């Protein structure tokens, strides 16, 4: 278990960078906002959707949300560097170890977002809109569309970081490799719940597109712990 002293060290280390991160996020969001019409157009063309708005502020707020997502997406390496640096202090992790965690969480985050954007989202949207008919035509709100896309892409990216956090917990003694091995059945249940919550549709195919890679990553985490000889 993590004691209160380590938690306090982590929070203090995190606070030192929050201000700079907030300013950078705001400025980059502002820059991307001026490019957001082209960004939204690219997303629309990729997912083949025609959008509508039902309030005066709808388009503006949607561009703000899309710009914020773009800023978070681009700044994720910095976010993760700050996070791992803060997490490393109470556990006395060296720079090499911190670099390992930052590098691989970044890689897995972007793999997850790309997988969601090019595979899961198109299939999910096609499935949902497949219930339309000549009498029932879709009228999709730009606000809900942008929220739908950005939330699921980010969620997939974060979910794909599972094995690295497993390695971290094993490395600092929060959970052992044997703990992960003994609790595979609970992991499968948890992954199924996460897949049901994150995927855009509750059908087996889309849940499998999320749950399958997640379980593979769970097993990969166990293998990495074994290779690193972490019990």
mmCIF file of C-alpha atoms in Angstrom:
data_model
loop_
_atom_site.group_PDB
_atom_site.id
_atom_site.type_symbol
_atom_site.label_atom_id
_atom_site.label_comp_id
_atom_site.label_asym_id
_atom_site.label_seq_id
_atom_site.Cartn_x
_atom_site.Cartn_y
_atom_site.Cartn_z
ATOM 1 C CA UNK A 1 0.000 0.000 0.000
ATOM 2 C CA UNK A 2 1.093 3.592 -0.671
ATOM 3 C CA UNK A 3 1.513 5.519 2.595
ATOM 4 C CA UNK A 4 0.409 9.103 3.141
ATOM 5 C CA UNK A 5 3.944 10.492 3.013
ATOM 6 C CA UNK A 6 4.485 9.113 -0.485
ATOM 7 C CA UNK A 7 1.109 10.448 -1.566
ATOM 8 C CA UNK A 8 2.009 13.908 -0.247
ATOM 9 C CA UNK A 9 5.362 13.849 -2.099
ATOM 10 C CA UNK A 10 3.562 12.854 -5.300
ATOM 11 C CA UNK A 11 0.990 15.658 -4.990
ATOM 12 C CA UNK A 12 3.639 18.292 -4.227
ATOM 13 C CA UNK A 13 5.738 17.191 -7.203
ATOM 14 C CA UNK A 14 2.671 17.284 -9.433
ATOM 15 C CA UNK A 15 1.649 20.764 -8.295
ATOM 16 C CA UNK A 16 4.940 22.258 -9.452
ATOM 17 C CA UNK A 17 4.090 21.629 -13.109
ATOM 18 C CA UNK A 18 0.308 22.081 -13.107
ATOM 19 C CA UNK A 19 0.489 25.841 -13.668
ATOM 20 C CA UNK A 20 2.768 25.580 -16.715
ATOM 21 C CA UNK A 21 0.719 22.727 -18.114
ATOM 22 C CA UNK A 22 -2.490 24.728 -17.748
ATOM 23 C CA UNK A 23 -1.048 27.753 -19.553
ATOM 24 C CA UNK A 24 0.393 25.600 -22.341
ATOM 25 C CA UNK A 25 -2.910 23.765 -22.751
ATOM 26 C CA UNK A 26 -4.786 27.055 -23.034
ATOM 27 C CA UNK A 27 -2.378 28.570 -25.571
ATOM 28 C CA UNK A 28 -2.242 25.451 -27.752
ATOM 29 C CA UNK A 29 -6.045 25.151 -27.635
ATOM 30 C CA UNK A 30 -6.231 28.749 -28.863
ATOM 31 C CA UNK A 31 -3.849 28.042 -31.743
ATOM 32 C CA UNK A 32 -5.679 24.860 -32.783
ATOM 33 C CA UNK A 33 -9.020 26.696 -32.597
ATOM 34 C CA UNK A 34 -8.116 28.641 -35.734
ATOM 35 C CA UNK A 35 -7.376 25.340 -37.486
ATOM 36 C CA UNK A 36 -10.407 23.523 -36.087
ATOM 37 C CA UNK A 37 -12.659 24.011 -39.163
ATOM 38 C CA UNK A 38 -10.210 21.978 -41.252
ATOM 39 C CA UNK A 39 -9.786 19.472 -38.439
ATOM 40 C CA UNK A 40 -13.542 18.991 -38.126
ATOM 41 C CA UNK A 41 -13.848 18.650 -41.891
ATOM 42 C CA UNK A 42 -11.224 15.882 -41.883
ATOM 43 C CA UNK A 43 -13.036 14.005 -39.103
ATOM 44 C CA UNK A 44 -16.364 14.371 -40.922
ATOM 45 C CA UNK A 45 -14.912 13.040 -44.161
ATOM 46 C CA UNK A 46 -13.269 10.126 -42.366
ATOM 47 C CA UNK A 47 -16.501 9.108 -40.645
ATOM 48 C CA UNK A 48 -18.772 10.172 -43.541
ATOM 49 C CA UNK A 49 -21.103 12.267 -41.415
ATOM 50 C CA UNK A 50 -23.178 15.365 -42.181
ATOM 51 C CA UNK A 51 -23.633 17.487 -39.057
ATOM 52 C CA UNK A 52 -26.225 19.988 -37.843
ATOM 53 C CA UNK A 53 -26.480 22.389 -34.935
ATOM 54 C CA UNK A 54 -29.478 23.219 -32.774
ATOM 55 C CA UNK A 55 -28.266 26.230 -30.801
ATOM 56 C CA UNK A 56 -26.574 29.510 -31.681
ATOM 57 C CA UNK A 57 -23.441 28.657 -29.694
ATOM 58 C CA UNK A 58 -23.343 25.017 -30.814
ATOM 59 C CA UNK A 59 -20.731 25.293 -33.597
ATOM 60 C CA UNK A 60 -18.460 27.577 -31.541
ATOM 61 C CA UNK A 61 -18.495 25.320 -28.475
ATOM 62 C CA UNK A 62 -17.906 22.258 -30.644
ATOM 63 C CA UNK A 63 -14.823 23.837 -32.185
ATOM 64 C CA UNK A 64 -13.584 24.707 -28.692
ATOM 65 C CA UNK A 65 -14.029 21.083 -27.552
ATOM 66 C CA UNK A 66 -12.275 19.780 -30.664
ATOM 67 C CA UNK A 67 -9.423 22.248 -30.152
ATOM 68 C CA UNK A 68 -9.060 21.230 -26.514
ATOM 69 C CA UNK A 69 -8.933 17.582 -27.552
ATOM 70 C CA UNK A 70 -6.253 18.389 -30.131
ATOM 71 C CA UNK A 71 -4.197 20.220 -27.513
ATOM 72 C CA UNK A 72 -4.464 17.336 -25.032
ATOM 73 C CA UNK A 73 -3.538 14.889 -27.791
ATOM 74 C CA UNK A 74 -0.407 16.827 -28.743
ATOM 75 C CA UNK A 75 0.635 17.602 -25.165
ATOM 76 C CA UNK A 76 0.146 14.048 -23.914
ATOM 77 C CA UNK A 77 3.914 13.308 -23.844
ATOM 78 C CA UNK A 78 4.395 16.302 -21.551
ATOM 79 C CA UNK A 79 1.427 15.291 -19.386
ATOM 80 C CA UNK A 80 2.876 11.807 -19.035
ATOM 81 C CA UNK A 81 6.369 13.127 -18.312
ATOM 82 C CA UNK A 82 4.995 15.272 -15.486
ATOM 83 C CA UNK A 83 2.898 12.382 -14.174
ATOM 84 C CA UNK A 84 5.730 9.831 -14.157
ATOM 85 C CA UNK A 85 8.249 12.307 -12.753
ATOM 86 C CA UNK A 86 5.871 13.011 -9.869
ATOM 87 C CA UNK A 87 5.130 9.296 -9.362
ATOM 88 C CA UNK A 88 8.822 8.504 -9.431
ATOM 89 C CA UNK A 89 9.819 10.846 -6.601
ATOM 90 C CA UNK A 90 8.213 9.013 -3.648
ATOM 91 C CA UNK A 91 9.501 5.681 -4.996
ATOM 92 C CA UNK A 92 13.006 7.013 -5.785
ATOM 93 C CA UNK A 93 12.902 6.024 -9.450
ATOM 94 C CA UNK A 94 15.896 6.955 -11.576
ATOM 95 C CA UNK A 95 15.775 8.996 -14.784
ATOM 96 C CA UNK A 96 16.205 5.871 -16.886
ATOM 97 C CA UNK A 97 13.198 4.223 -15.294
ATOM 98 C CA UNK A 98 11.089 7.356 -15.681
ATOM 99 C CA UNK A 99 12.094 7.573 -19.355
ATOM 100 C CA UNK A 100 11.052 3.918 -19.812
ATOM 101 C CA UNK A 101 7.577 4.571 -18.390
ATOM 102 C CA UNK A 102 7.082 7.856 -20.281
ATOM 103 C CA UNK A 103 8.209 6.399 -23.610
ATOM 104 C CA UNK A 104 6.047 3.300 -23.518
ATOM 105 C CA UNK A 105 2.936 5.015 -22.133
ATOM 106 C CA UNK A 106 3.190 7.536 -24.974
ATOM 107 C CA UNK A 107 3.552 4.753 -27.547
ATOM 108 C CA UNK A 108 0.591 2.801 -26.176
ATOM 109 C CA UNK A 109 -1.556 5.926 -25.836
ATOM 110 C CA UNK A 110 -1.111 6.849 -29.495
ATOM 111 C CA UNK A 111 -1.592 3.235 -30.617
ATOM 112 C CA UNK A 112 -4.889 3.185 -28.718
ATOM 113 C CA UNK A 113 -6.119 6.462 -30.192
ATOM 114 C CA UNK A 114 -5.165 5.463 -33.740
ATOM 115 C CA UNK A 115 -6.814 2.056 -33.332
ATOM 116 C CA UNK A 116 -10.011 3.692 -32.080
ATOM 117 C CA UNK A 117 -10.096 6.378 -34.782
ATOM 118 C CA UNK A 118 -9.431 4.095 -37.748
ATOM 119 C CA UNK A 119 -11.062 0.841 -36.614
ATOM 120 C CA UNK A 120 -13.536 1.014 -33.741
ATOM 121 C CA UNK A 121 -15.242 4.358 -34.378
ATOM 122 C CA UNK A 122 -16.054 3.772 -38.073
ATOM 123 C CA UNK A 123 -17.452 0.314 -37.301
ATOM 124 C CA UNK A 124 -19.396 1.568 -34.295
ATOM 125 C CA UNK A 125 -20.949 4.500 -36.130
ATOM 126 C CA UNK A 126 -21.819 2.322 -39.118
ATOM 127 C CA UNK A 127 -23.530 -0.152 -36.776
ATOM 128 C CA UNK A 128 -25.538 2.536 -34.987
ATOM 129 C CA UNK A 129 -26.637 4.293 -38.162
ATOM 130 C CA UNK A 130 -27.559 0.952 -39.691
ATOM 131 C CA UNK A 131 -30.842 1.129 -37.772
ATOM 132 C CA UNK A 132 -31.975 4.068 -39.931
ATOM 133 C CA UNK A 133 -34.406 3.732 -42.803
ATOM 134 C CA UNK A 134 -36.148 5.771 -45.482
ATOM 135 C CA UNK A 135 -38.595 6.956 -42.826
ATOM 136 C CA UNK A 136 -35.959 7.371 -40.117
ATOM 137 C CA UNK A 137 -33.088 9.576 -41.229
ATOM 138 C CA UNK A 138 -30.236 10.610 -38.896
ATOM 139 C CA UNK A 139 -29.832 14.263 -37.927
ATOM 140 C CA UNK A 140 -26.586 14.383 -35.975
ATOM 141 C CA UNK A 141 -25.771 17.276 -33.658
ATOM 142 C CA UNK A 142 -22.269 18.693 -34.132
ATOM 143 C CA UNK A 143 -21.910 19.083 -30.365
ATOM 144 C CA UNK A 144 -22.746 15.474 -29.559
ATOM 145 C CA UNK A 145 -20.702 14.203 -32.491
ATOM 146 C CA UNK A 146 -17.551 16.011 -31.349
ATOM 147 C CA UNK A 147 -18.059 14.863 -27.754
ATOM 148 C CA UNK A 148 -18.690 11.292 -28.910
ATOM 149 C CA UNK A 149 -15.532 11.143 -31.024
ATOM 150 C CA UNK A 150 -13.132 12.902 -28.657
ATOM 151 C CA UNK A 151 -14.215 11.061 -25.499
ATOM 152 C CA UNK A 152 -13.922 7.620 -27.077
ATOM 153 C CA UNK A 153 -10.593 8.315 -28.757
ATOM 154 C CA UNK A 154 -9.076 9.567 -25.493
ATOM 155 C CA UNK A 155 -10.609 6.702 -23.518
ATOM 156 C CA UNK A 156 -9.098 4.127 -25.857
ATOM 157 C CA UNK A 157 -5.700 5.791 -25.653
ATOM 158 C CA UNK A 158 -5.725 5.763 -21.854
ATOM 159 C CA UNK A 159 -7.034 2.191 -21.648
ATOM 160 C CA UNK A 160 -4.163 0.937 -23.814
ATOM 161 C CA UNK A 161 -1.646 2.036 -21.170
ATOM 162 C CA UNK A 162 -2.700 -0.852 -18.908
ATOM 163 C CA UNK A 163 0.512 -2.982 -19.062
ATOM 164 C CA UNK A 164 2.808 -0.087 -18.195
ATOM 165 C CA UNK A 165 0.852 0.701 -15.053
ATOM 166 C CA UNK A 166 0.914 -3.000 -14.190
ATOM 167 C CA UNK A 167 4.703 -2.932 -14.482
ATOM 168 C CA UNK A 168 4.844 0.185 -12.313
ATOM 169 C CA UNK A 169 2.691 -1.391 -9.585
ATOM 170 C CA UNK A 170 4.886 -4.474 -9.659
ATOM 171 C CA UNK A 171 8.052 -2.378 -9.622
ATOM 172 C CA UNK A 172 7.067 -0.368 -6.509
ATOM 173 C CA UNK A 173 5.463 -3.281 -4.694
ATOM 174 C CA UNK A 174 1.815 -2.225 -4.847
ATOM 175 C CA UNK A 175 0.807 -5.441 -6.653
ATOM 176 C CA UNK A 176 2.898 -8.509 -7.442
ATOM 177 C CA UNK A 177 3.066 -10.454 -10.680
ATOM 178 C CA UNK A 178 1.490 -13.396 -8.912
ATOM 179 C CA UNK A 179 -1.413 -11.143 -7.933
ATOM 180 C CA UNK A 180 -2.120 -10.389 -11.601
ATOM 181 C CA UNK A 181 -1.759 -14.063 -12.511
ATOM 182 C CA UNK A 182 -4.140 -15.207 -9.768
ATOM 183 C CA UNK A 183 -6.796 -12.667 -10.667
ATOM 184 C CA UNK A 184 -7.099 -13.216 -14.408
ATOM 185 C CA UNK A 185 -10.822 -14.011 -14.121
ATOM 186 C CA UNK A 186 -11.466 -10.713 -12.353
ATOM 187 C CA UNK A 187 -9.356 -8.958 -14.966
ATOM 188 C CA UNK A 188 -11.520 -10.461 -17.727
ATOM 189 C CA UNK A 189 -14.647 -9.231 -15.933
ATOM 190 C CA UNK A 190 -13.188 -5.767 -15.469
ATOM 191 C CA UNK A 191 -12.064 -5.599 -19.101
ATOM 192 C CA UNK A 192 -15.549 -6.634 -20.260
ATOM 193 C CA UNK A 193 -17.105 -3.857 -18.166
ATOM 194 C CA UNK A 194 -14.602 -1.289 -19.449
ATOM 195 C CA UNK A 195 -15.194 -2.412 -23.050
ATOM 196 C CA UNK A 196 -18.962 -2.094 -22.575
ATOM 197 C CA UNK A 197 -18.567 1.440 -21.194
ATOM 198 C CA UNK A 198 -15.983 2.723 -23.652
ATOM 199 C CA UNK A 199 -17.020 1.234 -26.980
ATOM 200 C CA UNK A 200 -19.574 3.264 -28.959
ATOM 201 C CA UNK A 201 -21.931 0.297 -29.309
ATOM 202 C CA UNK A 202 -22.750 -2.609 -26.975
ATOM 203 C CA UNK A 203 -22.538 -5.290 -29.676
ATOM 204 C CA UNK A 204 -20.104 -8.184 -29.347
ATOM 205 C CA UNK A 205 -17.945 -7.142 -32.320
ATOM 206 C CA UNK A 206 -17.132 -3.659 -31.042
ATOM 207 C CA UNK A 207 -16.700 -4.872 -27.468
ATOM 208 C CA UNK A 208 -14.313 -7.495 -28.813
ATOM 209 C CA UNK A 209 -12.316 -4.824 -30.642
ATOM 210 C CA UNK A 210 -11.744 -3.171 -27.274
ATOM 211 C CA UNK A 211 -11.697 -6.147 -24.925
ATOM 212 C CA UNK A 212 -9.430 -8.332 -27.065
ATOM 213 C CA UNK A 213 -6.496 -5.905 -27.228
ATOM 214 C CA UNK A 214 -6.982 -4.989 -23.551
ATOM 215 C CA UNK A 215 -6.724 -8.604 -22.432
ATOM 216 C CA UNK A 216 -3.706 -9.066 -24.706
ATOM 217 C CA UNK A 217 -2.116 -6.033 -23.028
ATOM 218 C CA UNK A 218 -2.959 -7.462 -19.606
ATOM 219 C CA UNK A 219 -1.122 -10.677 -20.462
ATOM 220 C CA UNK A 220 1.699 -8.618 -21.963
ATOM 221 C CA UNK A 221 2.042 -6.827 -18.635
ATOM 222 C CA UNK A 222 2.419 -10.161 -16.850
ATOM 223 C CA UNK A 223 5.037 -11.310 -19.369
ATOM 224 C CA UNK A 224 6.993 -8.063 -18.985
ATOM 225 C CA UNK A 225 6.940 -8.476 -15.196
ATOM 226 C CA UNK A 226 8.237 -12.037 -15.591
ATOM 227 C CA UNK A 227 11.018 -10.932 -17.987
ATOM 228 C CA UNK A 228 11.982 -8.165 -15.551
ATOM 229 C CA UNK A 229 11.971 -10.798 -12.772
ATOM 230 C CA UNK A 230 9.504 -8.825 -10.711
ATOM 231 C CA UNK A 231 7.604 -11.170 -8.425
#
